[in-house]
Short mmCIF file of C-alpha atoms in Angstrom, two decimals:
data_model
loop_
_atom_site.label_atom_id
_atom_site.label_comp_id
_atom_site.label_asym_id
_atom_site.label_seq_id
_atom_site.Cartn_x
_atom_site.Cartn_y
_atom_site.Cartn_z
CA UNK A 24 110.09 71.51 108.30
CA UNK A 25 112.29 74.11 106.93
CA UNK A 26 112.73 77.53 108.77
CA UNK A 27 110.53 77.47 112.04
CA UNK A 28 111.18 75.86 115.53
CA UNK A 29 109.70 74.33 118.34
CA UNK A 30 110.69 76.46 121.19
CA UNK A 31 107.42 76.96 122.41
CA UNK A 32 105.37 74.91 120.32
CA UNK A 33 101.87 73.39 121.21
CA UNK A 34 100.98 75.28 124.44
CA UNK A 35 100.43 73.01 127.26
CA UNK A 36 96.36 73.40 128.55
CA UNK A 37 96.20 73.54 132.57
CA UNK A 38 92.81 72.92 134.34
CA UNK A 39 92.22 76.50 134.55
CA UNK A 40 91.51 77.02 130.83
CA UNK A 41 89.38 73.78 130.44
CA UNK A 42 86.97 75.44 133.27
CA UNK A 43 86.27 78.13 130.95
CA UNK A 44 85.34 76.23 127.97
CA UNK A 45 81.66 76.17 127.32
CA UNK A 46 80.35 73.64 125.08
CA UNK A 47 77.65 73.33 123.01
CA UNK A 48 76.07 70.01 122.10
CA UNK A 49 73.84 68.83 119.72
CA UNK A 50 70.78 66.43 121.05
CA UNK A 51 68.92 66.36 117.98
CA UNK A 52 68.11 67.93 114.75
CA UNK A 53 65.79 70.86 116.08
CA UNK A 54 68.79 71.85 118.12
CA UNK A 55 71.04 73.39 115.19
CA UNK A 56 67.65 75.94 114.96
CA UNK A 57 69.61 77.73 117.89
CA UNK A 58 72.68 77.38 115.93
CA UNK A 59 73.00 81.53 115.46
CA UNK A 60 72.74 81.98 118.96
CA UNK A 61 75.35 79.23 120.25
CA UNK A 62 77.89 81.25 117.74
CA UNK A 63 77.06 84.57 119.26
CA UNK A 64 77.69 83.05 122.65
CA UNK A 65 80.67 81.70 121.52
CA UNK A 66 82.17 84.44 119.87
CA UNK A 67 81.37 85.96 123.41
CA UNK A 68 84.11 83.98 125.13
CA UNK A 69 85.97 83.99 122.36
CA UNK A 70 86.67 87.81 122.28
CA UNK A 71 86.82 88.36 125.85
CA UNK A 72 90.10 85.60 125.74
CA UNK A 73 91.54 87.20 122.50
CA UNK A 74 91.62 90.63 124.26
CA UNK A 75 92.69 89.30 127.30
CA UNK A 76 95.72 88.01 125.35
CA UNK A 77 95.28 84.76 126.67
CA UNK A 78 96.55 82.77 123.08
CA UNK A 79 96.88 79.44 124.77
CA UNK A 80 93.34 80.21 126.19
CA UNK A 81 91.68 81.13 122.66
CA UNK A 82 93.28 78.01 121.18
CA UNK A 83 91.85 75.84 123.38
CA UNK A 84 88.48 77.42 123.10
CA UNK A 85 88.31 77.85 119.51
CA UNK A 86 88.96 73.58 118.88
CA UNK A 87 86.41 72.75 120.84
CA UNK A 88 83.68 75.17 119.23
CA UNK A 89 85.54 74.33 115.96
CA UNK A 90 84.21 70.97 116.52
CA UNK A 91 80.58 72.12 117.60
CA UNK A 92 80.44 74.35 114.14
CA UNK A 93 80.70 71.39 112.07
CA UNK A 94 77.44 70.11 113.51
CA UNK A 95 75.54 73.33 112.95
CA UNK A 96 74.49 75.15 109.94
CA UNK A 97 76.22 78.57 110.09
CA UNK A 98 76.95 80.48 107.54
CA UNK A 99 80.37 81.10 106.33
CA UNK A 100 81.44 84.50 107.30
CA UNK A 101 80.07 83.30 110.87
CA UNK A 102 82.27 80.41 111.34
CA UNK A 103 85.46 82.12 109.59
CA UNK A 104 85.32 84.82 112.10
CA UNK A 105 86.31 81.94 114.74
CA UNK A 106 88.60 80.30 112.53
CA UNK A 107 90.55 83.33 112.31
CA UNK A 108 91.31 83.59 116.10
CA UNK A 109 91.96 80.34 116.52
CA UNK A 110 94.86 81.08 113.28
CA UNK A 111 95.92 83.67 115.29
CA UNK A 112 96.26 82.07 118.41
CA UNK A 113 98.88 79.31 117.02
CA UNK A 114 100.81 81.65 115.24
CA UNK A 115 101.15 83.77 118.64
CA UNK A 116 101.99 80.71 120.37
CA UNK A 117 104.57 79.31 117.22
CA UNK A 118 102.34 76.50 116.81
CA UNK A 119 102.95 76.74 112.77
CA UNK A 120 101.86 72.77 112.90
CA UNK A 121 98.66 73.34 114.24
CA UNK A 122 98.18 76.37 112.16
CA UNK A 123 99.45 75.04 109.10
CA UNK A 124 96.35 72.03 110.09
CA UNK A 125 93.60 74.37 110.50
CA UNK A 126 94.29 75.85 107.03
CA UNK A 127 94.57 72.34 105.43
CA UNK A 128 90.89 71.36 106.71
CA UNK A 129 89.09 74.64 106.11
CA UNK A 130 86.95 74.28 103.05
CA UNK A 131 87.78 76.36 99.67
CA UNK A 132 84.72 77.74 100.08
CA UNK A 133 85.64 78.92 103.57
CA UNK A 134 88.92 80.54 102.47
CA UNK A 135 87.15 82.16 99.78
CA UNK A 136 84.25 83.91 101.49
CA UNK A 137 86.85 86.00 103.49
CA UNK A 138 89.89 87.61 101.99
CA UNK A 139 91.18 88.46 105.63
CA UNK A 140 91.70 84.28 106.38
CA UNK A 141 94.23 84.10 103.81
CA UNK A 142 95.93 87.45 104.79
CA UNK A 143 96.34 86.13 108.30
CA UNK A 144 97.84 82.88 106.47
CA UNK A 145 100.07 84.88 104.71
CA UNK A 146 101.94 85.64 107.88
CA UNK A 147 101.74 82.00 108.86
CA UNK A 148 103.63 81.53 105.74
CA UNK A 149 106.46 84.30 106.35
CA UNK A 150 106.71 82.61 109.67
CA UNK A 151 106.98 78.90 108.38
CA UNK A 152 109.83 79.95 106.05
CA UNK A 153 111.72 81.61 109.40
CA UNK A 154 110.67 85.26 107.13
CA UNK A 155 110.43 87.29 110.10
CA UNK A 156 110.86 90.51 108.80
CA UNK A 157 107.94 89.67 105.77
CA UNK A 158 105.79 88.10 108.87
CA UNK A 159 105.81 91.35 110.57
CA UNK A 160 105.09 93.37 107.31
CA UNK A 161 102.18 91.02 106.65
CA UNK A 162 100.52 91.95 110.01
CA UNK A 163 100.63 95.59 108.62
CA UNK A 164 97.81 94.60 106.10
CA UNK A 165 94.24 93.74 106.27
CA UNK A 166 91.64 91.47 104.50
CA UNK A 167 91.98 93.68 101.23
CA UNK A 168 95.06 95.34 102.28
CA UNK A 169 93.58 97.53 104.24
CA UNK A 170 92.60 97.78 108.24
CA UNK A 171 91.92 94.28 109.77
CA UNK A 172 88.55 93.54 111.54
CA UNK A 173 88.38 94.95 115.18
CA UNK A 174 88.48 91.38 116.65
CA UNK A 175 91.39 90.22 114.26
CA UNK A 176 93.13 93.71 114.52
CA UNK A 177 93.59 92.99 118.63
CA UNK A 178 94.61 89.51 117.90
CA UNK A 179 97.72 90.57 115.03
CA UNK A 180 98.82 93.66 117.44
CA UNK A 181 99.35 90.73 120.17
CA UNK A 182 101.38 88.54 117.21
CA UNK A 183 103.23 91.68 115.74
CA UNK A 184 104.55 92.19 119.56
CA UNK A 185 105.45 88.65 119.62
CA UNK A 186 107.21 88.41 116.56
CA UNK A 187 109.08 91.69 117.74
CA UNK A 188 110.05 90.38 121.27
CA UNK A 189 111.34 86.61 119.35
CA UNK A 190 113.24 88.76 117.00
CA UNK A 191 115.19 91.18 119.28
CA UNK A 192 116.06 87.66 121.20
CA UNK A 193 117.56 86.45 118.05
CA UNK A 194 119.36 90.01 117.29
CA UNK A 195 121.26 89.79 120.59
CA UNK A 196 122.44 85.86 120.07
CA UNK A 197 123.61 86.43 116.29
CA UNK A 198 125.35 89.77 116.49
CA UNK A 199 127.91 92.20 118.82
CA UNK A 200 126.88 94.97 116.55
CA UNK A 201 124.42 95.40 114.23
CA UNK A 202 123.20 99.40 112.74
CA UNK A 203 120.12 101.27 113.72
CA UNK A 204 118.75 101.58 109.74
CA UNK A 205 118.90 97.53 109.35
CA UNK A 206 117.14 96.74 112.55
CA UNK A 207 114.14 99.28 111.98
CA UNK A 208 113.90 97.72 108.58
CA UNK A 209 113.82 94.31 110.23
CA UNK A 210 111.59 95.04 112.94
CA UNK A 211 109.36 97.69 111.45
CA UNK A 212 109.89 99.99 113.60
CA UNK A 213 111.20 104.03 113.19
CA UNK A 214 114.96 104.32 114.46
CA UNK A 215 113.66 106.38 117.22
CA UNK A 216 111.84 103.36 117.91
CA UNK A 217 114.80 100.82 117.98
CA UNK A 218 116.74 103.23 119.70
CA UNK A 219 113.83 103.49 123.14
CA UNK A 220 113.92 99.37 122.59
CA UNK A 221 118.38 99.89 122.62
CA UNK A 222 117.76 101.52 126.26
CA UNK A 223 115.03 99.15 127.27
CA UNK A 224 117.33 96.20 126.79
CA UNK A 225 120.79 97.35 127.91
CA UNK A 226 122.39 97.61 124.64
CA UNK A 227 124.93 100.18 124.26
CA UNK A 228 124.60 103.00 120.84
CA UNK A 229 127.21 104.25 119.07
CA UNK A 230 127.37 106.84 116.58
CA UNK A 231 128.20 106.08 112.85
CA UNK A 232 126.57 105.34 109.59
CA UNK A 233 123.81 104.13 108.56
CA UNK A 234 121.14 105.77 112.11
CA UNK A 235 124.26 104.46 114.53
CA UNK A 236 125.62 101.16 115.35
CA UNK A 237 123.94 98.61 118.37
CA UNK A 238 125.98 96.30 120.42
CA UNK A 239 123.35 93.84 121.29
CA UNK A 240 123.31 91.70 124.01
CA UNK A 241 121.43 88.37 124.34
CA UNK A 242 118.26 88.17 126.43
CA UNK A 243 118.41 86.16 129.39
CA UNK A 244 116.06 83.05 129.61
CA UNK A 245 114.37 81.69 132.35
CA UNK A 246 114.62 78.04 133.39
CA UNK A 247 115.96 76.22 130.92
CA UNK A 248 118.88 76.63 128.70
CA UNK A 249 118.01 76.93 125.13
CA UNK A 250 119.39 74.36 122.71
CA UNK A 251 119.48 75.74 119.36
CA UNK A 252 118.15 72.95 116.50
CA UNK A 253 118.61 72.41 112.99
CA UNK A 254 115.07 74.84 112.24
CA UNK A 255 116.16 77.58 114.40
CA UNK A 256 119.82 77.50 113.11
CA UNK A 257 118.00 77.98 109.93
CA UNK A 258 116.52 81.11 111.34
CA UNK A 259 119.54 82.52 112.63
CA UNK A 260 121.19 82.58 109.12
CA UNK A 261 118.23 83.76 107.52
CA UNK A 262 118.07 86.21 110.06
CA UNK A 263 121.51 87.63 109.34
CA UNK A 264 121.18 87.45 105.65
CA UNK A 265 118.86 90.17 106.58
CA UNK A 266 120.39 92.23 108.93
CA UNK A 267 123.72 92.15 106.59
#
């Protein structure tokens, strides 16, 4: 698949997470009558692990009581709320495969009844093309454009700082010098902004056209060596069409 890679693809799932899953199940017809209420519960946990900012966590959650919503009759704008953090959760993790799933297997109707599902796609679909910078613009924009949903909005600030943190990675393997002006565009961030990120990292500022000129360096990794693949080489050069 063109333009994304695997570097930290489907998050592994230790025992710790599975303890916190609480699962609903159906023994018999009458049960879906407390349908509403196993939602609201779940939507609980779900929220408490989407502010936490534990993704992996919110994944995990969010396909098991994606399987429990398909035996209970909810109505749409109840069930998309969980689809959408479970969306959000792959694309914080890079899991574009699973993401890319979950929108295959959600109903028309489903992606109809809320504008804000196919917004949150829409950075999935930046991100599958290796579009970093467009990913990062699409986080700026709501269901209709405008503010997200409090649950969502806590869930795209952690992916916006993710995409960010990925980016600046790839910044300092690509280039020795790249200006100021291009990075904020690339980043979307003010110049003062890339310039308190400059000092953060170690890179060294120098004055010239253009907001100034940054010698990157590359980030160190923990480990494991990275090995860069055919997708992520793909990323790299679309990344420095960009920055160019």
């Amino acid at each position: 698949s063109p333009g994304h890679d695997y570097e930290q693809g489907v998050s592994s799932r230790p025992d710790k997470v599975i303890q916190y899953t609480w699962r609903w199940q159906k023994k018999s017809d009458a049960a879906c009558k407390t349908g509403g209420t196993f939602l609201f519960r779940g939507m609980e946990r779900l929220a408490e692990l989407v502010h936490a900012g534990d993704a992996a966590a919110v994944a995990t959650f969010a396909e098991d009581l994606e399987l429990d919503l398909v035996h209970a009759s909810l109505d749409q704008p109840s069930s998309c709320e969980a689809h959408k953090a479970q969306l959000a959760a792959y694309l914080i993790q890079r899991d574009l495969d699973s993401a890319r799933f979950l929108w295959k297997r959600l109903s028309a109707a489903s992606k109809g009844a809320d504008p804000e599902l196919a917004r949150l796609w829409a950075v999935g679909k930046c991100m599958w093309t290796g579009d970093r910078t467009g990913a990062i613009r699409a986080c700026e924009l709501g269901g209709s454009g405008g503010a997200w949903s409090p649950l969502v909005a806590t869930a795209v600030e952690q992916l916006r700082a993710a995409l960010r943190t990925h980016t600046i990675a790839l910044i300092g393997q690509v280039h020795s010098s790249v200006s100021v002006n291009s990075t904020a565009a690339t980043l979307g961030l003010s110049a003062e902004q890339v310039l308190a990120l400059a000092a953060q990292h170690g890179w060294a500022v120098q004055a010239g056209t253009d907001g100034g000129v940054l010698q990157p360096l590359p980030v160190a990794k923990e480990g494991r060596r990275q090995e860069l693949g055919m997708a992520q080489l793909a990323q790299l050069t679309h990344l420095v069409a960009q920055l160019d």
